[in-house]
């Protein structure tokens, strides 16, 4: 089994399932599990849809984090598998009955919330949400580039990676960071207003840093002018002594 990721945690990169299968097939039949936690509700509505999900014959199972794409109030996910790989009935001997659900005796709240969101949106609503997130990712990339933050955006991704700003900005916008890079995931609550405000904060911080640097430079120049001149070294006089006979 090989796990292919649709939307890596930091950069939102999407693995090439065809390339994975080609590389692993020398070892025998390849079973691919698609970890689509981030982009499971995005990629199906892009040009990459044919190479992802059950449309690809090597993919046998898929996992999607539904609270990310649907904005659920509780953590929830959806696990799917090809029907021929699923046991039709699971019997619990200790309860003397069969149960066909993953949750069994656990709360069904998350399942109900997922069902309601999917039923309310429908395929057209999900496609509209995906397109809005992709468009926002492109707009965010362009705005961050104008702010000089060197953004990167992978195809069919909603994760925009850029230069890590000042720590107070990372804290204000709850930015995930690794080393000198940060990222924004353009899910439904990320708006033009938020991105614009972030860029203004970055530009304002840069301007303040420039002013402070200029003030420090000017202060250093004035302090040097105020210093008294260094005393000249004393003149050394050499007298010729008579040679003793």
PDB file of C-alpha atoms in Angstrom:
ATOM      1  CA  UNK A   1       0.000   0.000   0.000  1.00  0.00           C
ATOM      2  CA  UNK A   2       1.157   3.528  -0.829  1.00  0.00           C
ATOM      3  CA  UNK A   3      -0.332   6.706   0.643  1.00  0.00           C
ATOM      4  CA  UNK A   4      -0.737   9.610  -1.779  1.00  0.00           C
ATOM      5  CA  UNK A   5      -1.468  13.041  -0.343  1.00  0.00           C
ATOM      6  CA  UNK A   6      -3.835  15.590  -1.813  1.00  0.00           C
ATOM      7  CA  UNK A   7      -2.852  18.809  -0.087  1.00  0.00           C
ATOM      8  CA  UNK A   8       0.253  18.417   2.056  1.00  0.00           C
ATOM      9  CA  UNK A   9       0.136  20.147   5.429  1.00  0.00           C
ATOM     10  CA  UNK A  10       2.460  23.090   4.827  1.00  0.00           C
ATOM     11  CA  UNK A  11       2.528  23.643   1.073  1.00  0.00           C
ATOM     12  CA  UNK A  12      -0.716  22.079  -0.172  1.00  0.00           C
ATOM     13  CA  UNK A  13       1.160  20.041  -2.790  1.00  0.00           C
ATOM     14  CA  UNK A  14      -0.730  17.240  -4.544  1.00  0.00           C
ATOM     15  CA  UNK A  15       1.001  13.931  -5.211  1.00  0.00           C
ATOM     16  CA  UNK A  16       1.016  12.498  -8.726  1.00  0.00           C
ATOM     17  CA  UNK A  17      -0.837   9.180  -8.377  1.00  0.00           C
ATOM     18  CA  UNK A  18       0.216   8.020 -11.856  1.00  0.00           C
ATOM     19  CA  UNK A  19       3.880   8.593 -11.006  1.00  0.00           C
ATOM     20  CA  UNK A  20       3.511   6.817  -7.656  1.00  0.00           C
ATOM     21  CA  UNK A  21       1.916   3.766  -9.265  1.00  0.00           C
ATOM     22  CA  UNK A  22       4.567   3.674 -11.997  1.00  0.00           C
ATOM     23  CA  UNK A  23       7.377   3.834  -9.418  1.00  0.00           C
ATOM     24  CA  UNK A  24       5.898   1.204  -7.089  1.00  0.00           C
ATOM     25  CA  UNK A  25       4.519  -1.285  -9.653  1.00  0.00           C
ATOM     26  CA  UNK A  26       7.858  -3.058  -9.967  1.00  0.00           C
ATOM     27  CA  UNK A  27       7.190  -4.506  -6.496  1.00  0.00           C
ATOM     28  CA  UNK A  28       3.789  -5.896  -7.532  1.00  0.00           C
ATOM     29  CA  UNK A  29       0.151  -4.728  -7.523  1.00  0.00           C
ATOM     30  CA  UNK A  30      -0.205  -1.231  -6.052  1.00  0.00           C
ATOM     31  CA  UNK A  31      -2.958  -0.211  -3.653  1.00  0.00           C
ATOM     32  CA  UNK A  32      -3.179   3.546  -3.144  1.00  0.00           C
ATOM     33  CA  UNK A  33      -4.837   5.178  -0.158  1.00  0.00           C
ATOM     34  CA  UNK A  34      -5.653   8.812  -0.944  1.00  0.00           C
ATOM     35  CA  UNK A  35      -5.087  11.100   2.026  1.00  0.00           C
ATOM     36  CA  UNK A  36      -7.304  13.954   0.870  1.00  0.00           C
ATOM     37  CA  UNK A  37      -7.780  15.497   4.301  1.00  0.00           C
ATOM     38  CA  UNK A  38      -7.219  19.029   3.005  1.00  0.00           C
ATOM     39  CA  UNK A  39      -8.131  18.946  -0.676  1.00  0.00           C
ATOM     40  CA  UNK A  40     -10.720  16.188  -0.852  1.00  0.00           C
ATOM     41  CA  UNK A  41     -13.467  18.734  -1.545  1.00  0.00           C
ATOM     42  CA  UNK A  42     -11.278  20.814  -3.903  1.00  0.00           C
ATOM     43  CA  UNK A  43      -9.454  18.500  -6.333  1.00  0.00           C
ATOM     44  CA  UNK A  44     -12.640  16.813  -7.678  1.00  0.00           C
ATOM     45  CA  UNK A  45     -13.590  20.181  -9.181  1.00  0.00           C
ATOM     46  CA  UNK A  46     -10.241  20.839 -10.894  1.00  0.00           C
ATOM     47  CA  UNK A  47      -8.419  19.587 -13.965  1.00  0.00           C
ATOM     48  CA  UNK A  48      -6.688  16.992 -11.736  1.00  0.00           C
ATOM     49  CA  UNK A  49      -9.939  15.198 -10.904  1.00  0.00           C
ATOM     50  CA  UNK A  50      -9.355  12.356 -13.381  1.00  0.00           C
ATOM     51  CA  UNK A  51      -6.084  11.365 -11.693  1.00  0.00           C
ATOM     52  CA  UNK A  52      -7.477  11.428  -8.176  1.00  0.00           C
ATOM     53  CA  UNK A  53     -10.065   9.565  -6.148  1.00  0.00           C
ATOM     54  CA  UNK A  54     -11.889   6.485  -7.348  1.00  0.00           C
ATOM     55  CA  UNK A  55     -11.580   7.715 -10.926  1.00  0.00           C
ATOM     56  CA  UNK A  56      -8.071   6.234 -10.699  1.00  0.00           C
ATOM     57  CA  UNK A  57      -8.242   2.430 -10.695  1.00  0.00           C
ATOM     58  CA  UNK A  58      -5.321   2.103  -8.242  1.00  0.00           C
ATOM     59  CA  UNK A  59      -7.066   4.147  -5.534  1.00  0.00           C
ATOM     60  CA  UNK A  60      -8.867   1.835  -3.137  1.00  0.00           C
ATOM     61  CA  UNK A  61      -9.707   4.197  -0.268  1.00  0.00           C
ATOM     62  CA  UNK A  62      -9.968   7.905   0.476  1.00  0.00           C
ATOM     63  CA  UNK A  63     -10.033   9.994   3.676  1.00  0.00           C
ATOM     64  CA  UNK A  64     -11.365  13.569   3.792  1.00  0.00           C
ATOM     65  CA  UNK A  65     -11.446  15.988   6.733  1.00  0.00           C
ATOM     66  CA  UNK A  66     -14.941  17.382   6.423  1.00  0.00           C
ATOM     67  CA  UNK A  67     -14.555  20.078   9.077  1.00  0.00           C
ATOM     68  CA  UNK A  68     -11.959  21.836   6.907  1.00  0.00           C
ATOM     69  CA  UNK A  69     -13.872  22.043   3.667  1.00  0.00           C
ATOM     70  CA  UNK A  70     -17.362  22.328   5.131  1.00  0.00           C
ATOM     71  CA  UNK A  71     -16.568  24.440   8.201  1.00  0.00           C
ATOM     72  CA  UNK A  72     -18.071  21.965  10.660  1.00  0.00           C
ATOM     73  CA  UNK A  73     -18.302  23.060  14.318  1.00  0.00           C
ATOM     74  CA  UNK A  74     -16.791  19.736  15.474  1.00  0.00           C
ATOM     75  CA  UNK A  75     -13.843  17.720  14.114  1.00  0.00           C
ATOM     76  CA  UNK A  76     -15.149  15.158  11.645  1.00  0.00           C
ATOM     77  CA  UNK A  77     -13.925  13.136   8.703  1.00  0.00           C
ATOM     78  CA  UNK A  78     -15.189  10.826   6.016  1.00  0.00           C
ATOM     79  CA  UNK A  79     -13.527   7.507   5.141  1.00  0.00           C
ATOM     80  CA  UNK A  80     -14.527   5.799   1.906  1.00  0.00           C
ATOM     81  CA  UNK A  81     -13.517   2.490   0.377  1.00  0.00           C
ATOM     82  CA  UNK A  82     -14.420   0.554  -2.756  1.00  0.00           C
ATOM     83  CA  UNK A  83     -17.501  -1.550  -2.012  1.00  0.00           C
ATOM     84  CA  UNK A  84     -15.828  -4.827  -2.961  1.00  0.00           C
ATOM     85  CA  UNK A  85     -13.271  -4.280  -0.204  1.00  0.00           C
ATOM     86  CA  UNK A  86     -15.825  -3.715   2.569  1.00  0.00           C
ATOM     87  CA  UNK A  87     -17.339  -6.504   4.672  1.00  0.00           C
ATOM     88  CA  UNK A  88     -21.111  -6.206   4.366  1.00  0.00           C
ATOM     89  CA  UNK A  89     -21.895  -6.984   8.002  1.00  0.00           C
ATOM     90  CA  UNK A  90     -19.886  -6.858  11.186  1.00  0.00           C
ATOM     91  CA  UNK A  91     -21.273  -8.822  14.106  1.00  0.00           C
ATOM     92  CA  UNK A  92     -20.382  -7.979  17.672  1.00  0.00           C
ATOM     93  CA  UNK A  93     -20.634 -11.197  19.641  1.00  0.00           C
ATOM     94  CA  UNK A  94     -20.749  -9.413  22.983  1.00  0.00           C
ATOM     95  CA  UNK A  95     -23.888  -7.442  21.989  1.00  0.00           C
ATOM     96  CA  UNK A  96     -25.464 -10.158  19.896  1.00  0.00           C
ATOM     97  CA  UNK A  97     -26.252  -7.922  16.929  1.00  0.00           C
ATOM     98  CA  UNK A  98     -24.769  -6.557  13.717  1.00  0.00           C
ATOM     99  CA  UNK A  99     -23.543  -3.035  13.121  1.00  0.00           C
ATOM    100  CA  UNK A 100     -22.612  -1.530   9.756  1.00  0.00           C
ATOM    101  CA  UNK A 101     -21.283   1.796  11.019  1.00  0.00           C
ATOM    102  CA  UNK A 102     -17.778   2.904  11.909  1.00  0.00           C
ATOM    103  CA  UNK A 103     -19.028   4.847  14.893  1.00  0.00           C
ATOM    104  CA  UNK A 104     -20.913   1.913  16.491  1.00  0.00           C
ATOM    105  CA  UNK A 105     -21.970   3.226  19.929  1.00  0.00           C
ATOM    106  CA  UNK A 106     -20.247   6.601  19.542  1.00  0.00           C
ATOM    107  CA  UNK A 107     -22.068   9.889  19.048  1.00  0.00           C
ATOM    108  CA  UNK A 108     -23.653  10.291  15.648  1.00  0.00           C
ATOM    109  CA  UNK A 109     -23.575  14.099  15.763  1.00  0.00           C
ATOM    110  CA  UNK A 110     -20.657  14.464  13.349  1.00  0.00           C
ATOM    111  CA  UNK A 111     -22.294  12.105  10.849  1.00  0.00           C
ATOM    112  CA  UNK A 112     -25.548  14.060  10.974  1.00  0.00           C
ATOM    113  CA  UNK A 113     -23.734  17.379  10.505  1.00  0.00           C
ATOM    114  CA  UNK A 114     -21.817  16.049   7.491  1.00  0.00           C
ATOM    115  CA  UNK A 115     -24.994  14.665   5.933  1.00  0.00           C
ATOM    116  CA  UNK A 116     -26.850  17.948   6.459  1.00  0.00           C
ATOM    117  CA  UNK A 117     -24.022  20.052   4.954  1.00  0.00           C
ATOM    118  CA  UNK A 118     -23.668  17.815   1.892  1.00  0.00           C
ATOM    119  CA  UNK A 119     -27.424  17.576   1.368  1.00  0.00           C
ATOM    120  CA  UNK A 120     -27.829  21.344   1.692  1.00  0.00           C
ATOM    121  CA  UNK A 121     -25.034  22.257  -0.697  1.00  0.00           C
ATOM    122  CA  UNK A 122     -25.407  19.523  -3.255  1.00  0.00           C
ATOM    123  CA  UNK A 123     -22.861  18.972  -6.022  1.00  0.00           C
ATOM    124  CA  UNK A 124     -23.344  22.482  -7.410  1.00  0.00           C
ATOM    125  CA  UNK A 125     -22.799  24.066  -4.013  1.00  0.00           C
ATOM    126  CA  UNK A 126     -19.612  22.072  -3.402  1.00  0.00           C
ATOM    127  CA  UNK A 127     -18.318  23.049  -6.858  1.00  0.00           C
ATOM    128  CA  UNK A 128     -19.093  26.705  -6.134  1.00  0.00           C
ATOM    129  CA  UNK A 129     -17.243  26.546  -2.795  1.00  0.00           C
ATOM    130  CA  UNK A 130     -14.223  24.896  -4.417  1.00  0.00           C
ATOM    131  CA  UNK A 131     -14.059  27.496  -7.178  1.00  0.00           C
ATOM    132  CA  UNK A 132     -14.337  30.334  -4.648  1.00  0.00           C
ATOM    133  CA  UNK A 133     -11.467  28.872  -2.575  1.00  0.00           C
ATOM    134  CA  UNK A 134      -9.270  28.410  -5.662  1.00  0.00           C
ATOM    135  CA  UNK A 135      -9.983  31.945  -6.884  1.00  0.00           C
ATOM    136  CA  UNK A 136      -9.188  33.348  -3.429  1.00  0.00           C
ATOM    137  CA  UNK A 137      -5.895  31.421  -3.405  1.00  0.00           C
ATOM    138  CA  UNK A 138      -4.941  33.027  -6.729  1.00  0.00           C
ATOM    139  CA  UNK A 139      -5.937  36.515  -5.541  1.00  0.00           C
ATOM    140  CA  UNK A 140      -4.039  36.011  -2.289  1.00  0.00           C
ATOM    141  CA  UNK A 141      -0.942  34.956  -4.223  1.00  0.00           C
ATOM    142  CA  UNK A 142      -1.087  38.093  -6.357  1.00  0.00           C
ATOM    143  CA  UNK A 143      -1.599  40.400  -3.361  1.00  0.00           C
ATOM    144  CA  UNK A 144       1.230  38.808  -1.356  1.00  0.00           C
ATOM    145  CA  UNK A 145       3.514  39.098  -4.383  1.00  0.00           C
ATOM    146  CA  UNK A 146       2.719  42.823  -4.585  1.00  0.00           C
ATOM    147  CA  UNK A 147       3.676  43.082  -0.904  1.00  0.00           C
ATOM    148  CA  UNK A 148       7.066  41.498  -1.682  1.00  0.00           C
ATOM    149  CA  UNK A 149       6.451  38.243   0.242  1.00  0.00           C
ATOM    150  CA  UNK A 150       7.455  35.784  -2.547  1.00  0.00           C
ATOM    151  CA  UNK A 151       4.344  33.550  -2.468  1.00  0.00           C
ATOM    152  CA  UNK A 152       4.065  30.052  -3.951  1.00  0.00           C
ATOM    153  CA  UNK A 153       0.870  28.279  -5.002  1.00  0.00           C
ATOM    154  CA  UNK A 154       0.732  24.706  -6.295  1.00  0.00           C
ATOM    155  CA  UNK A 155      -1.753  23.862  -9.076  1.00  0.00           C
ATOM    156  CA  UNK A 156      -5.233  22.883  -7.819  1.00  0.00           C
ATOM    157  CA  UNK A 157      -4.238  23.975  -4.299  1.00  0.00           C
ATOM    158  CA  UNK A 158      -5.724  26.445  -1.816  1.00  0.00           C
ATOM    159  CA  UNK A 159      -2.543  26.749   0.286  1.00  0.00           C
ATOM    160  CA  UNK A 160      -0.448  29.867  -0.337  1.00  0.00           C
ATOM    161  CA  UNK A 161       3.068  29.791   1.120  1.00  0.00           C
ATOM    162  CA  UNK A 162       4.990  33.054   1.624  1.00  0.00           C
ATOM    163  CA  UNK A 163       7.828  34.722   3.536  1.00  0.00           C
ATOM    164  CA  UNK A 164       7.293  34.586   7.285  1.00  0.00           C
ATOM    165  CA  UNK A 165       6.227  38.048   8.529  1.00  0.00           C
ATOM    166  CA  UNK A 166       6.867  39.600  11.958  1.00  0.00           C
ATOM    167  CA  UNK A 167       5.885  37.454  14.927  1.00  0.00           C
ATOM    168  CA  UNK A 168       3.068  39.771  15.997  1.00  0.00           C
ATOM    169  CA  UNK A 169       1.516  39.374  12.540  1.00  0.00           C
ATOM    170  CA  UNK A 170       1.809  35.575  12.741  1.00  0.00           C
ATOM    171  CA  UNK A 171       0.035  35.728  16.083  1.00  0.00           C
ATOM    172  CA  UNK A 172      -2.679  38.117  14.939  1.00  0.00           C
ATOM    173  CA  UNK A 173      -3.672  35.960  11.954  1.00  0.00           C
ATOM    174  CA  UNK A 174      -2.830  32.562  13.513  1.00  0.00           C
ATOM    175  CA  UNK A 175      -0.435  31.762  10.675  1.00  0.00           C
ATOM    176  CA  UNK A 176       1.127  28.303  10.549  1.00  0.00           C
ATOM    177  CA  UNK A 177       4.893  28.642  10.122  1.00  0.00           C
ATOM    178  CA  UNK A 178       7.899  26.456   9.381  1.00  0.00           C
ATOM    179  CA  UNK A 179      11.310  28.107   9.420  1.00  0.00           C
ATOM    180  CA  UNK A 180      11.215  31.303   7.387  1.00  0.00           C
ATOM    181  CA  UNK A 181       7.919  30.497   5.635  1.00  0.00           C
ATOM    182  CA  UNK A 182       4.242  30.831   6.571  1.00  0.00           C
ATOM    183  CA  UNK A 183       1.017  29.854   4.847  1.00  0.00           C
ATOM    184  CA  UNK A 184      -2.617  30.798   4.359  1.00  0.00           C
ATOM    185  CA  UNK A 185      -5.306  28.217   3.553  1.00  0.00           C
ATOM    186  CA  UNK A 186      -8.066  29.987   1.638  1.00  0.00           C
ATOM    187  CA  UNK A 187     -11.063  28.216   3.124  1.00  0.00           C
ATOM    188  CA  UNK A 188     -14.455  29.921   3.215  1.00  0.00           C
ATOM    189  CA  UNK A 189     -13.801  32.391   6.061  1.00  0.00           C
ATOM    190  CA  UNK A 190     -10.692  33.874   4.372  1.00  0.00           C
ATOM    191  CA  UNK A 191     -11.795  37.039   2.582  1.00  0.00           C
ATOM    192  CA  UNK A 192     -10.287  39.840   0.507  1.00  0.00           C
ATOM    193  CA  UNK A 193     -10.541  42.062   3.583  1.00  0.00           C
ATOM    194  CA  UNK A 194      -8.426  39.730   5.741  1.00  0.00           C
ATOM    195  CA  UNK A 195      -5.723  39.320   3.097  1.00  0.00           C
ATOM    196  CA  UNK A 196      -5.629  43.058   2.431  1.00  0.00           C
ATOM    197  CA  UNK A 197      -5.331  43.831   6.138  1.00  0.00           C
ATOM    198  CA  UNK A 198      -2.505  41.313   6.514  1.00  0.00           C
ATOM    199  CA  UNK A 199      -0.595  42.885   3.631  1.00  0.00           C
ATOM    200  CA  UNK A 200      -1.109  46.378   5.066  1.00  0.00           C
ATOM    201  CA  UNK A 201       0.279  45.168   8.392  1.00  0.00           C
ATOM    202  CA  UNK A 202       3.327  43.733   6.624  1.00  0.00           C
ATOM    203  CA  UNK A 203       3.910  46.936   4.658  1.00  0.00           C
ATOM    204  CA  UNK A 204       3.390  49.103   7.754  1.00  0.00           C
ATOM    205  CA  UNK A 205       5.877  46.994   9.744  1.00  0.00           C
ATOM    206  CA  UNK A 206       8.405  47.349   6.953  1.00  0.00           C
ATOM    207  CA  UNK A 207       7.938  51.140   6.870  1.00  0.00           C
ATOM    208  CA  UNK A 208       8.346  51.402  10.655  1.00  0.00           C
ATOM    209  CA  UNK A 209      11.517  49.305  10.496  1.00  0.00           C
ATOM    210  CA  UNK A 210      12.886  51.621   7.803  1.00  0.00           C
ATOM    211  CA  UNK A 211      12.107  54.725   9.913  1.00  0.00           C
ATOM    212  CA  UNK A 212      13.713  53.218  13.014  1.00  0.00           C
ATOM    213  CA  UNK A 213      16.821  52.248  11.052  1.00  0.00           C
ATOM    214  CA  UNK A 214      17.062  55.803   9.697  1.00  0.00           C
ATOM    215  CA  UNK A 215      16.694  57.284  13.180  1.00  0.00           C
ATOM    216  CA  UNK A 216      19.387  55.027  14.586  1.00  0.00           C
ATOM    217  CA  UNK A 217      21.709  55.927  11.726  1.00  0.00           C
ATOM    218  CA  UNK A 218      21.109  59.663  12.249  1.00  0.00           C
ATOM    219  CA  UNK A 219      21.583  59.337  16.018  1.00  0.00           C
ATOM    220  CA  UNK A 220      24.856  57.525  15.505  1.00  0.00           C
ATOM    221  CA  UNK A 221      26.035  60.238  13.111  1.00  0.00           C
ATOM    222  CA  UNK A 222      25.148  63.034  15.574  1.00  0.00           C
ATOM    223  CA  UNK A 223      26.902  61.284  18.473  1.00  0.00           C
ATOM    224  CA  UNK A 224      30.077  61.042  16.446  1.00  0.00           C
ATOM    225  CA  UNK A 225      29.919  64.760  15.668  1.00  0.00           C
ATOM    226  CA  UNK A 226      29.488  65.566  19.372  1.00  0.00           C
ATOM    227  CA  UNK A 227      32.577  63.650  20.476  1.00  0.00           C
ATOM    228  CA  UNK A 228      35.647  65.826  21.338  1.00  0.00           C
ATOM    229  CA  UNK A 229      38.544  65.482  18.942  1.00  0.00           C
ATOM    230  CA  UNK A 230      41.181  62.981  19.914  1.00  0.00           C
ATOM    231  CA  UNK A 231      44.374  64.580  21.343  1.00  0.00           C
ATOM    232  CA  UNK A 232      47.324  64.681  19.024  1.00  0.00           C
ATOM    233  CA  UNK A 233      50.186  62.378  19.955  1.00  0.00           C
ATOM    234  CA  UNK A 234      53.042  64.201  21.833  1.00  0.00           C
ATOM    235  CA  UNK A 235      56.043  65.323  19.760  1.00  0.00           C
ATOM    236  CA  UNK A 236      59.111  63.213  20.511  1.00  0.00           C
ATOM    237  CA  UNK A 237      62.324  65.189  20.794  1.00  0.00           C
ATOM    238  CA  UNK A 238      65.633  63.331  20.268  1.00  0.00           C
ATOM    239  CA  UNK A 239      68.775  64.951  21.657  1.00  0.00           C
ATOM    240  CA  UNK A 240      72.243  63.995  20.550  1.00  0.00           C
ATOM    241  CA  UNK A 241      74.255  62.839  23.539  1.00  0.00           C
ATOM    242  CA  UNK A 242      78.073  63.275  23.519  1.00  0.00           C
ATOM    243  CA  UNK A 243      79.932  60.099  22.937  1.00  0.00           C
ATOM    244  CA  UNK A 244      81.943  59.002  25.875  1.00  0.00           C
ATOM    245  CA  UNK A 245      85.556  58.369  25.229  1.00  0.00           C
TER     246      UNK A 245
END
